[in-house]
Amino acid sequence: MANFSRLLNFSSSCSTLPCMAMAFFNPIHTANPAIAFTTLEMPTSEGISPFLSSFCSTLLLAASLLFILWKKRAKPLALPPGPNPWPIVGSLPGLLFTKKLAFRSIHKMMDDMNAEIICINLWGVHVIPVTSPQIAVDFLKRNDAVFSSRPDVLSADITSRGYLTTALTPGGEQWKKMKRVLASEVLSAQRHRWLQGKRTEEADHLIGFVYNQSMDSTTGGVVNVRVAAQHYCGNVIRKMVFGKRFFGNGRADGGPGVEEEEHVSALFKILAYLYSFCVSDYLPCLRRRLDLDGHEKIIRTATASVAKYQDPEIDERIRHWTEGTRTEQDDLLDILIGLKQKDGSPLLSPDEIKAQLVELMLATVDNPSNAVEWALAEMINQPTLLERATEELDRVVGRNRLVQESDLSQLNYVKSCVKESFRLHPIAPFNVPHISTADTTIAGYFIPKGSHVLLSRLGLGRNPRVWDEPLQFRPERHLKRDGSAVMLTDPDLKMLSFSIGRRGCPGVTLGSTLTTMLMARLLQGFSWELPPTMSKIELKESAKDLFLAEPLHAKARPRSFLSFLFQTHRIPPPLKMANPVKMGDS
């Protein structure tokens, strides 16, 4: 990798010096202006002394020579520092044959080099990881237009059905079209309010499902929090899109059935391989010829599993609207089908609808469920945090009703717990990559056109230059001194919960609502503690991703007011369990 060098300090002045000198020393007007510019006619001795004439000529010649030498020898700004690449292949072999996952290898490189931005050459593609908030702002705010596109990679191509969607699609007319649809028709404030009833219904169902789990004596009331959280997120987005919770019948206790388990599992499989390190992304000649690392097969299998459940629903709904047997809009699928062009024809093709709904599912199931699982694990290990969050809920909401979306703005400590989980335990090591559409300069470094920019969620959130005790879970760090509302986003990019800029996440409101509601309902409805066989939750990351190494299992005790809410039908009563256990009195 080229060493860092800067342009000479006098570069800007030298570039104009010859012309300035000619203008100064050639006041004689000629009939041909071109000759006046290219031919230096020095004044005669009648107008200027021979010594001054000779001095000016020498000065002009020296300035011209300096300019020519500078143009030939001055080096451009260097790329960011990085590992020394092999000829042609760059650092590709190092990432291929390392025992570490690619994202862990990249972060280790940055730690070893003590650098917040580096450049890794992968067969001529410059990959630029970033862990500095200031540099991240340079990319996503000051130079947003240059970095608002996406790289062409196999996993994104397959998932988006040939780039028919919003988040995964490179810049262009298709991206602009789908972005308008998403912003104005799917994720607008008006649409968010329109779908509130469906979200509330699933939040109530969550309480019933966890209650059933907590009352099961065969498990001692121990709940698999990962299943509950992912189940909730899957239910919410299916209800918003398809108007129903289950593709099949679900389980007797209100949990996901085989169909829902396969659906959510396939979504997480896609997420695991979407934009993951894949050799064919850097060797386009191998794409669709050799599946060297097996990623293509995995992605195609997972997308087929998702399509198996979603596509028939979409096709049937389109048919109902075409035949006139459905006339009322009830969910997002109805909205997308009903969009029209000026001539009355459908705005979106069936493939565009199918692809965009997969992307919407992917964006909804992962971040909220992962953040809440990690947050609850951290808080069980620090019971005082659980107590403080529960006290806030009791103070703001009371104990005669369940928390609603209208309460969330006042739950600053609960939101701080969620935000701290986003910071310390991001769902993915990097944000979705950006690609530079032109040569540019960032933080004094040359960033060539075609570079893949990876803003590190992991590195930003755990940057010791930014955060005190970055590896400690401390929700209070996000509370405002003036008591103002805590937002789950960070405009200064000290952490990346939701992206910003032209490629910013259009679902910030939905994502923030789902995550905070999930956290609030679990804390308000139940007291959480370690299972009898454990003395502490092991806060260890999985070897293959950033999830908890083992799904969080915790004992849930229903708080006493839940029984009152069930009996008075303020929330739907849960199914009766065959092996109930006694409720707690908290």
Coordinates of C-alpha atoms in Angstrom, one line a residue:
M1 CA 0.0 0.0 0.0
A2 CA 1.3 3.4 -0.9
N3 CA 2.7 5.5 2.0
F4 CA 1.0 8.6 3.1
S5 CA 2.1 11.8 1.3
R6 CA 0.7 15.3 0.9
L7 CA 0.6 17.8 -1.9
L8 CA 3.3 20.4 -1.8
N9 CA 2.1 23.5 0.1
F10 CA 2.8 25.8 -2.8
S11 CA 0.9 23.7 -5.3
S12 CA -2.0 26.1 -5.7
S13 CA 0.2 29.2 -6.2
C14 CA 2.6 27.4 -8.6
S15 CA -0.1 26.4 -10.9
T16 CA -1.0 30.0 -11.8
L17 CA 2.5 31.6 -11.5
P18 CA 3.6 31.3 -15.2
C19 CA 0.4 32.9 -16.5
M20 CA 0.6 35.7 -13.9
A21 CA 4.2 36.3 -14.8
M22 CA 3.4 36.6 -18.5
A23 CA 0.6 39.0 -17.9
F24 CA 2.8 41.2 -15.7
F25 CA 5.8 41.2 -18.0
N26 CA 4.0 41.5 -21.3
P27 CA 2.0 44.8 -21.3
I28 CA 2.5 45.2 -25.1
H29 CA -0.7 44.9 -27.1
T30 CA -0.5 43.0 -30.4
A31 CA -2.8 42.4 -33.2
N32 CA -2.9 38.7 -32.4
P33 CA -3.8 38.0 -28.8
A34 CA -2.6 34.4 -29.1
I35 CA 0.9 35.7 -30.0
A36 CA 0.8 38.1 -27.1
F37 CA 0.1 35.1 -24.8
T38 CA 2.7 32.7 -26.2
T39 CA 5.5 35.1 -27.1
L40 CA 7.3 37.0 -24.4
E41 CA 8.3 40.4 -25.8
M42 CA 10.4 42.1 -23.2
P43 CA 10.2 45.9 -23.0
T44 CA 13.2 47.8 -24.5
S45 CA 15.8 49.6 -22.5
E46 CA 13.9 52.8 -23.0
G47 CA 11.1 51.5 -20.7
I48 CA 13.1 49.3 -18.2
S49 CA 16.7 48.8 -17.1
P50 CA 18.6 45.8 -18.6
F51 CA 19.2 44.5 -15.1
L52 CA 15.5 44.4 -14.3
S53 CA 14.7 42.9 -17.7
S54 CA 17.2 40.1 -17.2
F55 CA 16.0 39.5 -13.6
C56 CA 12.4 39.2 -14.7
S57 CA 13.2 36.8 -17.5
T58 CA 15.2 34.6 -15.2
L59 CA 12.4 34.7 -12.6
L60 CA 9.8 33.7 -15.3
L61 CA 12.0 30.9 -16.6
A62 CA 12.6 29.5 -13.0
A63 CA 8.8 29.7 -12.2
S64 CA 8.0 27.8 -15.4
L65 CA 10.6 25.1 -14.7
L66 CA 9.3 24.7 -11.2
F67 CA 5.8 24.3 -12.4
I68 CA 6.8 21.6 -14.9
L69 CA 8.8 19.7 -12.4
W70 CA 6.0 19.8 -9.9
K71 CA 3.5 18.5 -12.4
K72 CA 5.9 15.6 -13.2
R73 CA 7.0 14.7 -9.7
A74 CA 4.3 15.7 -7.2
K75 CA 2.6 12.7 -5.9
P76 CA -1.2 12.6 -5.4
L77 CA -2.7 12.1 -2.0
A78 CA -2.2 8.6 -0.7
L79 CA -4.8 5.9 -0.1
P80 CA -5.5 5.2 3.6
P81 CA -3.0 3.0 5.3
G82 CA -3.4 -0.8 5.0
P83 CA -1.8 -4.2 4.7
N84 CA 0.9 -4.6 2.0
P85 CA -1.0 -6.2 -0.9
W86 CA 0.2 -9.0 -3.2
P87 CA 0.6 -8.2 -6.9
I88 CA -2.8 -8.3 -8.7
V89 CA -4.7 -10.3 -6.0
G90 CA -4.1 -7.7 -3.3
S91 CA -5.0 -8.9 0.2
L92 CA -7.5 -11.4 -1.0
P93 CA -5.5 -14.5 0.0
G94 CA -5.1 -13.2 3.6
L95 CA -8.9 -13.0 4.0
L96 CA -9.5 -16.3 2.2
F97 CA -7.2 -18.4 4.3
T98 CA -7.4 -16.8 7.7
K99 CA -9.0 -18.7 10.5
K100 CA -10.9 -15.6 11.7
L101 CA -14.1 -14.4 10.1
A102 CA -13.5 -11.6 7.6
F103 CA -15.0 -8.9 9.8
R104 CA -12.9 -9.9 12.8
S105 CA -9.8 -9.9 10.7
I106 CA -10.5 -6.4 9.4
H107 CA -11.1 -5.0 12.9
K108 CA -7.9 -6.7 14.1
M109 CA -6.0 -5.0 11.2
M110 CA -7.3 -1.7 12.3
D111 CA -6.4 -2.3 16.0
D112 CA -2.9 -3.5 15.1
M113 CA -2.4 -0.4 12.9
N114 CA -4.1 1.9 15.5
A115 CA -6.0 3.4 12.6
E116 CA -9.7 4.5 12.3
I117 CA -9.7 4.2 8.5
I118 CA -7.7 1.7 6.4
C119 CA -7.7 0.5 2.8
I120 CA -7.7 -3.2 1.9
N121 CA -7.0 -4.0 -1.8
L122 CA -9.0 -7.0 -2.9
W123 CA -8.1 -7.8 -6.5
G124 CA -8.1 -4.1 -7.4
V125 CA -11.2 -3.2 -5.3
H126 CA -10.4 -0.8 -2.5
V127 CA -12.3 -1.7 0.6
I128 CA -12.4 1.2 3.1
P129 CA -13.4 0.3 6.7
V130 CA -14.1 3.2 9.0
T131 CA -14.4 3.4 12.8
S132 CA -14.1 7.2 13.3
P133 CA -17.3 9.3 13.8
Q134 CA -15.7 12.3 12.2
I135 CA -14.6 10.4 9.1
A136 CA -18.0 8.7 8.9
V137 CA -19.7 12.1 8.9
D138 CA -17.4 13.0 6.0
F139 CA -18.7 10.1 4.1
L140 CA -22.4 10.2 4.9
K141 CA -23.0 14.0 5.3
R142 CA -20.4 16.1 3.6
N143 CA -19.8 13.8 0.6
D144 CA -23.1 12.0 0.7
A145 CA -23.8 12.4 -3.1
V146 CA -20.6 10.6 -4.0
F147 CA -21.3 7.7 -1.7
S148 CA -25.0 7.2 -2.1
S149 CA -24.8 4.1 -4.3
R150 CA -24.3 0.4 -3.5
P151 CA -21.8 -2.1 -4.9
D152 CA -22.9 -4.9 -7.2
V153 CA -22.6 -8.1 -5.2
L154 CA -24.1 -11.5 -5.7
S155 CA -26.0 -11.8 -2.5
A156 CA -27.7 -8.4 -2.9
D157 CA -28.5 -9.2 -6.6
I158 CA -30.2 -12.5 -5.7
T159 CA -32.1 -11.1 -2.7
S160 CA -33.4 -8.1 -4.5
R161 CA -34.4 -10.2 -7.6
G162 CA -32.0 -8.3 -9.9
Y163 CA -32.0 -5.0 -8.0
L164 CA -35.7 -4.2 -7.9
T165 CA -35.8 -2.8 -4.3
T166 CA -34.6 0.2 -2.3
A167 CA -31.8 -0.5 0.2
L168 CA -29.9 -3.1 -1.8
T169 CA -30.2 -1.5 -5.2
P170 CA -27.4 0.7 -6.7
G171 CA -28.2 4.3 -7.5
G172 CA -30.3 4.9 -10.5
E173 CA -33.9 5.3 -11.6
Q174 CA -35.1 2.1 -10.1
W175 CA -33.7 3.0 -6.7
K176 CA -35.3 6.5 -6.9
K177 CA -38.6 5.0 -7.8
M178 CA -38.7 2.5 -5.0
K179 CA -37.4 5.0 -2.5
R180 CA -40.3 7.3 -3.3
V181 CA -42.7 4.5 -2.9
L182 CA -41.2 3.5 0.5
A183 CA -41.0 7.0 1.8
S184 CA -44.5 8.2 0.8
E185 CA -46.6 5.0 0.8
V186 CA -45.1 2.5 3.2
L187 CA -43.1 4.2 5.9
S188 CA -44.7 7.6 6.1
A189 CA -46.0 9.1 9.3
Q190 CA -49.6 8.8 8.1
R191 CA -49.1 5.1 7.2
H192 CA -47.4 4.5 10.6
R193 CA -50.5 5.8 12.4
W194 CA -52.8 3.8 10.1
L195 CA -51.1 0.5 11.1
Q196 CA -50.9 1.2 14.8
G197 CA -53.8 -1.1 15.6
K198 CA -52.0 -4.1 14.0
R199 CA -48.8 -3.4 16.0
T200 CA -50.7 -3.1 19.2
E201 CA -52.5 -6.4 18.6
E202 CA -49.1 -8.1 18.2
A203 CA -47.7 -6.5 21.3
D204 CA -50.7 -7.9 23.3
H205 CA -50.1 -11.3 21.7
L206 CA -46.5 -11.1 22.9
I207 CA -47.7 -10.7 26.5
G208 CA -50.0 -13.7 26.1
F209 CA -47.3 -15.9 24.6
V210 CA -44.6 -15.0 27.2
Y211 CA -47.2 -15.5 29.9
N212 CA -48.0 -19.0 28.7
Q213 CA -44.2 -19.8 28.6
S214 CA -43.8 -18.4 32.1
M215 CA -46.6 -20.6 33.5
D216 CA -45.4 -23.8 32.0
S217 CA -44.2 -26.0 34.9
T218 CA -42.4 -28.4 32.6
T219 CA -39.8 -25.7 31.9
G220 CA -40.0 -24.0 35.3
G221 CA -41.2 -20.8 33.7
V222 CA -38.0 -20.3 31.8
V223 CA -38.5 -18.4 28.5
N224 CA -36.4 -18.5 25.4
V225 CA -36.1 -14.7 24.9
R226 CA -34.6 -15.0 21.5
V227 CA -37.6 -17.0 20.2
A228 CA -40.1 -14.6 21.9
A229 CA -38.3 -11.5 20.4
Q230 CA -37.9 -12.8 16.9
H231 CA -41.4 -14.2 17.0
Y232 CA -42.8 -10.8 17.9
C233 CA -40.9 -9.0 15.1
G234 CA -42.0 -11.6 12.6
N235 CA -45.6 -11.4 13.7
V236 CA -45.7 -7.6 13.5
I237 CA -44.3 -7.3 10.0
R238 CA -46.5 -10.2 8.7
K239 CA -49.6 -8.5 10.2
M240 CA -48.6 -5.2 8.7
V241 CA -47.9 -6.7 5.2
F242 CA -50.3 -9.6 4.9
G243 CA -52.9 -8.8 7.5
K244 CA -52.2 -12.0 9.5
R245 CA -49.9 -13.4 12.1
F246 CA -49.3 -16.9 10.8
F247 CA -48.9 -18.5 7.4
G248 CA -50.3 -21.7 9.0
N249 CA -52.1 -22.2 12.3
G250 CA -49.3 -21.5 14.8
R251 CA -48.8 -23.4 18.0
A252 CA -51.4 -24.0 20.7
D253 CA -49.6 -21.7 23.1
G254 CA -49.6 -18.8 20.7
G255 CA -46.0 -19.4 19.5
P256 CA -44.8 -19.7 15.9
G257 CA -45.7 -22.8 13.9
V258 CA -43.4 -24.7 11.6
E259 CA -44.2 -22.3 8.8
E260 CA -43.3 -19.2 10.8
E261 CA -40.2 -20.8 12.2
E262 CA -39.0 -21.7 8.7
H263 CA -39.9 -18.2 7.4
V264 CA -38.0 -16.3 10.1
S265 CA -35.0 -18.8 10.0
A266 CA -34.7 -18.2 6.2
L267 CA -34.7 -14.4 6.8
F268 CA -31.9 -14.6 9.3
K269 CA -30.0 -16.9 6.9
I270 CA -30.2 -14.3 4.2
L271 CA -29.1 -11.6 6.6
A272 CA -26.1 -13.8 7.7
Y273 CA -24.8 -14.0 4.1
L274 CA -26.0 -10.6 2.7
Y275 CA -22.8 -8.6 1.9
S276 CA -20.7 -11.2 3.7
F277 CA -17.2 -11.7 2.4
C278 CA -17.6 -13.6 -0.9
V279 CA -14.7 -14.2 -3.3
S280 CA -16.8 -13.9 -6.4
D281 CA -17.8 -10.4 -5.5
Y282 CA -14.2 -9.4 -6.3
L283 CA -13.7 -11.8 -9.2
P284 CA -16.8 -11.0 -11.4
C285 CA -15.6 -13.5 -14.0
L286 CA -16.5 -16.3 -11.6
R287 CA -20.0 -15.1 -10.9
R288 CA -22.6 -17.6 -11.9
R289 CA -19.9 -20.0 -13.0
L290 CA -18.2 -21.2 -9.9
D291 CA -19.7 -21.0 -6.4
L292 CA -16.3 -21.2 -4.7
D293 CA -17.4 -20.6 -1.2
G294 CA -21.0 -21.9 -1.4
H295 CA -22.6 -18.6 -0.7
E296 CA -24.7 -18.5 -3.8
K297 CA -26.4 -21.9 -3.0
I298 CA -27.1 -20.8 0.5
I299 CA -28.6 -17.5 -0.5
R300 CA -30.8 -19.0 -3.3
T301 CA -32.0 -21.7 -0.9
A302 CA -32.9 -19.2 1.8
T303 CA -34.7 -16.8 -0.6
A304 CA -36.6 -19.7 -2.1
S305 CA -37.8 -20.6 1.4
V306 CA -39.0 -17.0 2.0
A307 CA -40.7 -16.9 -1.4
K308 CA -42.5 -20.2 -0.7
Y309 CA -44.6 -18.5 1.9
Q310 CA -44.8 -14.9 0.7
D311 CA -45.2 -15.2 -3.1
P312 CA -48.5 -17.2 -3.1
E313 CA -50.0 -14.6 -0.7
I314 CA -49.0 -11.8 -3.1
D315 CA -50.2 -13.6 -6.2
E316 CA -53.5 -14.4 -4.6
R317 CA -54.0 -10.9 -3.4
I318 CA -53.2 -9.5 -6.9
R319 CA -55.8 -11.8 -8.3
H320 CA -58.5 -10.7 -5.8
W321 CA -57.9 -7.1 -6.7
T322 CA -57.9 -7.8 -10.4
E323 CA -61.2 -9.8 -10.2
G324 CA -62.8 -7.2 -8.0
T325 CA -63.4 -9.6 -5.1
R326 CA -61.3 -7.3 -2.8
T327 CA -62.0 -3.6 -2.6
E328 CA -60.9 -2.4 0.8
Q329 CA -57.3 -1.6 1.6
D330 CA -56.3 -3.2 4.9
D331 CA -52.5 -3.7 4.9
L332 CA -49.3 -2.8 3.1
L333 CA -49.7 -5.4 0.4
D334 CA -53.0 -3.8 -0.6
I335 CA -51.3 -0.4 -0.7
L336 CA -48.5 -1.6 -3.0
I337 CA -50.9 -3.4 -5.4
G338 CA -53.1 -0.3 -5.5
L339 CA -50.4 2.2 -6.6
K340 CA -51.1 3.4 -10.2
Q341 CA -49.3 5.3 -12.9
K342 CA -50.9 8.3 -14.6
D343 CA -52.4 6.1 -17.3
G344 CA -54.0 3.9 -14.6
S345 CA -51.7 0.9 -15.0
P346 CA -50.0 -0.6 -12.0
L347 CA -47.0 1.3 -10.8
L348 CA -45.3 -1.8 -9.5
S349 CA -44.8 -5.2 -11.1
P350 CA -45.5 -8.4 -9.1
D351 CA -41.7 -9.0 -9.0
E352 CA -41.1 -5.5 -7.6
I353 CA -43.7 -6.0 -4.9
K354 CA -42.3 -9.4 -4.0
A355 CA -38.7 -8.2 -3.9
Q356 CA -39.5 -5.1 -1.8
L357 CA -41.5 -7.0 0.7
V358 CA -38.6 -9.4 1.3
E359 CA -36.4 -6.4 1.9
L360 CA -38.9 -5.0 4.3
M361 CA -39.1 -8.3 6.2
L362 CA -35.3 -8.4 6.5
A363 CA -35.1 -4.8 7.8
T364 CA -37.7 -5.5 10.5
V365 CA -36.9 -8.9 12.1
D366 CA -33.2 -8.5 13.1
N367 CA -32.3 -5.2 14.8
P368 CA -35.1 -5.0 17.4
S369 CA -34.9 -8.6 18.4
N370 CA -31.2 -8.7 18.8
A371 CA -31.0 -5.4 20.7
V372 CA -33.7 -6.5 23.2
E373 CA -32.1 -9.9 23.8
W374 CA -28.7 -8.4 24.5
A375 CA -30.2 -5.6 26.6
L376 CA -32.2 -8.0 28.8
A377 CA -29.1 -10.3 29.2
E378 CA -27.0 -7.3 30.4
M379 CA -29.8 -6.1 32.7
I380 CA -30.4 -9.5 34.3
N381 CA -26.7 -9.5 35.2
Q382 CA -27.2 -6.0 36.7
P383 CA -30.5 -6.2 38.6
T384 CA -30.4 -2.5 39.5
L385 CA -30.9 -1.6 35.9
L386 CA -34.0 -3.8 35.7
E387 CA -35.4 -2.1 38.8
R388 CA -34.8 1.3 37.4
A389 CA -36.5 0.5 34.1
T390 CA -39.5 -1.1 35.8
E391 CA -39.8 1.9 38.2
E392 CA -39.9 4.2 35.2
L393 CA -42.7 2.1 33.6
D394 CA -44.7 2.0 36.7
R395 CA -44.4 5.8 37.2
V396 CA -45.2 6.8 33.6
V397 CA -47.7 4.1 32.7
G398 CA -49.0 2.8 36.0
R399 CA -50.1 -0.7 36.8
N400 CA -53.7 -0.7 35.6
R401 CA -52.9 -0.9 31.8
L402 CA -50.2 -2.0 29.5
V403 CA -47.7 0.4 27.9
Q404 CA -48.8 1.8 24.6
E405 CA -47.0 3.5 21.7
S406 CA -48.2 6.9 23.0
D407 CA -46.1 6.3 26.2
L408 CA -42.8 5.6 24.5
S409 CA -41.6 9.2 24.2
Q410 CA -41.6 9.5 28.0
L411 CA -39.7 6.3 28.7
N412 CA -36.2 7.8 28.5
Y413 CA -34.5 5.2 30.6
V414 CA -36.0 2.2 28.8
K415 CA -34.9 3.8 25.5
S416 CA -31.5 4.4 26.9
C417 CA -31.2 0.7 27.6
V418 CA -32.2 -0.1 24.0
K419 CA -29.8 2.5 22.7
E420 CA -26.9 1.2 24.8
S421 CA -27.6 -2.3 23.3
F422 CA -27.5 -0.9 19.8
R423 CA -24.1 0.7 20.6
L424 CA -22.4 -2.2 22.3
H425 CA -24.1 -5.1 20.6
P426 CA -24.9 -4.2 17.0
I427 CA -26.7 -6.7 14.8
A428 CA -24.0 -6.5 12.1
P429 CA -20.3 -5.5 12.2
F430 CA -20.7 -3.1 9.3
N431 CA -23.4 -1.0 7.8
V432 CA -24.6 -1.9 4.3
P433 CA -21.7 -0.9 2.1
H434 CA -21.5 2.3 0.1
I435 CA -19.6 2.7 -3.2
S436 CA -17.9 5.8 -4.4
T437 CA -19.1 7.1 -7.8
A438 CA -16.2 9.4 -8.3
D439 CA -12.6 10.0 -7.1
T440 CA -12.7 12.1 -3.9
T441 CA -10.7 13.0 -0.8
I442 CA -11.8 12.1 2.7
A443 CA -9.8 13.0 5.9
G444 CA -6.8 13.8 3.7
Y445 CA -6.8 10.5 1.9
F446 CA -7.5 9.7 -1.7
I447 CA -10.6 7.5 -2.1
P448 CA -10.8 6.2 -5.7
K449 CA -14.0 5.8 -7.7
G450 CA -15.4 2.3 -7.1
S451 CA -14.2 2.0 -3.5
H452 CA -16.4 0.0 -1.1
V453 CA -16.9 2.0 2.1
L454 CA -17.7 0.0 5.2
L455 CA -18.8 2.1 8.2
S456 CA -18.2 -0.1 11.2
R457 CA -21.1 -0.4 13.6
L458 CA -18.9 -2.4 15.9
G459 CA -15.9 0.0 15.7
L460 CA -17.9 3.2 16.0
G461 CA -19.9 2.0 19.0
R462 CA -16.9 0.6 20.8
N463 CA -14.4 3.3 19.9
P464 CA -12.4 4.1 23.1
R465 CA -11.6 7.6 21.7
V466 CA -15.3 8.4 21.8
W467 CA -16.8 6.3 24.7
D468 CA -15.7 6.0 28.3
E469 CA -15.5 2.3 29.2
P470 CA -16.8 1.3 25.8
L471 CA -17.2 -2.4 26.7
Q472 CA -19.4 -1.7 29.7
F473 CA -23.2 -1.6 29.5
R474 CA -24.1 1.8 30.9
P475 CA -27.5 3.0 29.7
E476 CA -27.3 6.2 31.7
R477 CA -24.6 7.6 29.3
H478 CA -27.5 8.3 26.9
L479 CA -29.7 10.3 29.3
K480 CA -29.8 14.0 28.6
R481 CA -29.1 16.4 31.5
D482 CA -32.1 18.6 30.6
G483 CA -34.4 15.5 30.6
S484 CA -35.2 15.9 26.9
A485 CA -36.3 12.8 24.9
V486 CA -33.7 10.1 24.1
M487 CA -33.6 9.2 20.5
L488 CA -32.3 5.9 19.2
T489 CA -30.4 7.6 16.4
D490 CA -27.1 9.5 16.7
P491 CA -26.7 12.3 14.1
D492 CA -23.0 12.6 15.0
L493 CA -22.4 8.9 14.1
K494 CA -20.8 8.0 17.4
M495 CA -22.8 4.9 16.9
L496 CA -24.9 3.4 14.0
S497 CA -28.3 2.2 15.0
F498 CA -30.0 3.5 11.8
S499 CA -28.1 4.9 8.9
I500 CA -28.4 8.5 7.7
G501 CA -28.0 10.5 4.5
R502 CA -29.4 9.7 1.1
R503 CA -29.2 6.0 2.0
G504 CA -30.5 6.6 5.4
C505 CA -33.0 4.2 6.9
P506 CA -36.5 5.3 6.0
G507 CA -37.9 3.0 8.7
V508 CA -36.4 4.8 11.8
T509 CA -39.8 5.5 13.3
L510 CA -41.0 1.9 12.8
G511 CA -37.7 0.4 14.0
S512 CA -37.6 2.6 17.1
T513 CA -41.2 1.9 17.9
L514 CA -40.9 -1.9 17.6
T515 CA -37.7 -2.1 19.6
T516 CA -38.9 0.2 22.4
M517 CA -42.3 -1.5 22.6
L518 CA -40.7 -5.0 22.7
M519 CA -38.4 -3.9 25.6
A520 CA -41.1 -2.1 27.5
R521 CA -43.7 -4.9 27.3
L522 CA -41.2 -7.5 28.5
L523 CA -40.1 -5.3 31.4
Q524 CA -43.6 -4.1 32.4
G525 CA -45.3 -7.5 32.2
F526 CA -42.7 -9.7 33.9
S527 CA -40.0 -9.9 36.5
W528 CA -36.9 -11.4 35.0
E529 CA -34.2 -13.5 36.8
L530 CA -31.6 -16.1 36.1
P531 CA -32.7 -19.7 35.6
P532 CA -32.1 -21.8 38.8
T533 CA -29.2 -23.6 37.2
M534 CA -27.2 -20.4 36.4
S535 CA -25.3 -17.9 38.5
K536 CA -24.7 -15.4 35.7
I537 CA -25.6 -14.9 32.0
E538 CA -22.5 -15.4 29.9
L539 CA -22.2 -12.4 27.7
K540 CA -20.2 -14.0 25.0
E541 CA -20.6 -13.3 21.3
S542 CA -21.2 -16.2 18.8
A543 CA -18.1 -17.3 16.9
K544 CA -19.8 -16.7 13.6
D545 CA -21.7 -13.4 14.2
L546 CA -22.6 -10.9 16.9
F547 CA -25.5 -12.6 18.4
L548 CA -25.3 -14.0 22.0
A549 CA -23.4 -17.3 21.7
E550 CA -26.3 -19.0 23.3
P551 CA -29.9 -17.9 23.1
L552 CA -31.0 -16.1 26.2
H553 CA -33.0 -18.2 28.6
A554 CA -34.4 -16.4 31.6
K555 CA -37.1 -17.1 34.2
A556 CA -40.1 -14.9 33.8
R557 CA -42.5 -14.2 36.7
P558 CA -45.7 -12.5 35.6
R559 CA -46.3 -9.3 37.6
S560 CA -49.5 -9.5 39.6
F561 CA -51.4 -6.8 37.7
L562 CA -51.4 -9.0 34.6
S563 CA -54.0 -11.3 36.1
F564 CA -56.3 -8.3 36.6
L565 CA -55.8 -7.1 33.0
F566 CA -56.6 -10.6 31.7
Q567 CA -59.7 -10.9 33.9
T568 CA -61.1 -7.5 32.9
H569 CA -60.4 -8.3 29.2
R570 CA -58.2 -5.2 28.9
I571 CA -55.9 -7.6 27.0
P572 CA -56.9 -10.9 25.3
P573 CA -56.7 -13.7 27.8
P574 CA -53.9 -16.2 27.2
L575 CA -54.4 -19.8 26.5
K576 CA -54.7 -22.1 29.5
M577 CA -51.6 -24.1 30.1
A578 CA -51.8 -27.8 31.0
N579 CA -49.1 -27.4 33.7
P580 CA -49.5 -24.0 35.3
V581 CA -47.2 -22.6 38.0
K582 CA -48.0 -20.0 40.6
M583 CA -47.8 -16.4 39.6
G584 CA -45.4 -14.0 41.3
D585 CA -46.5 -11.0 43.4
S586 CA -44.2 -8.3 41.9

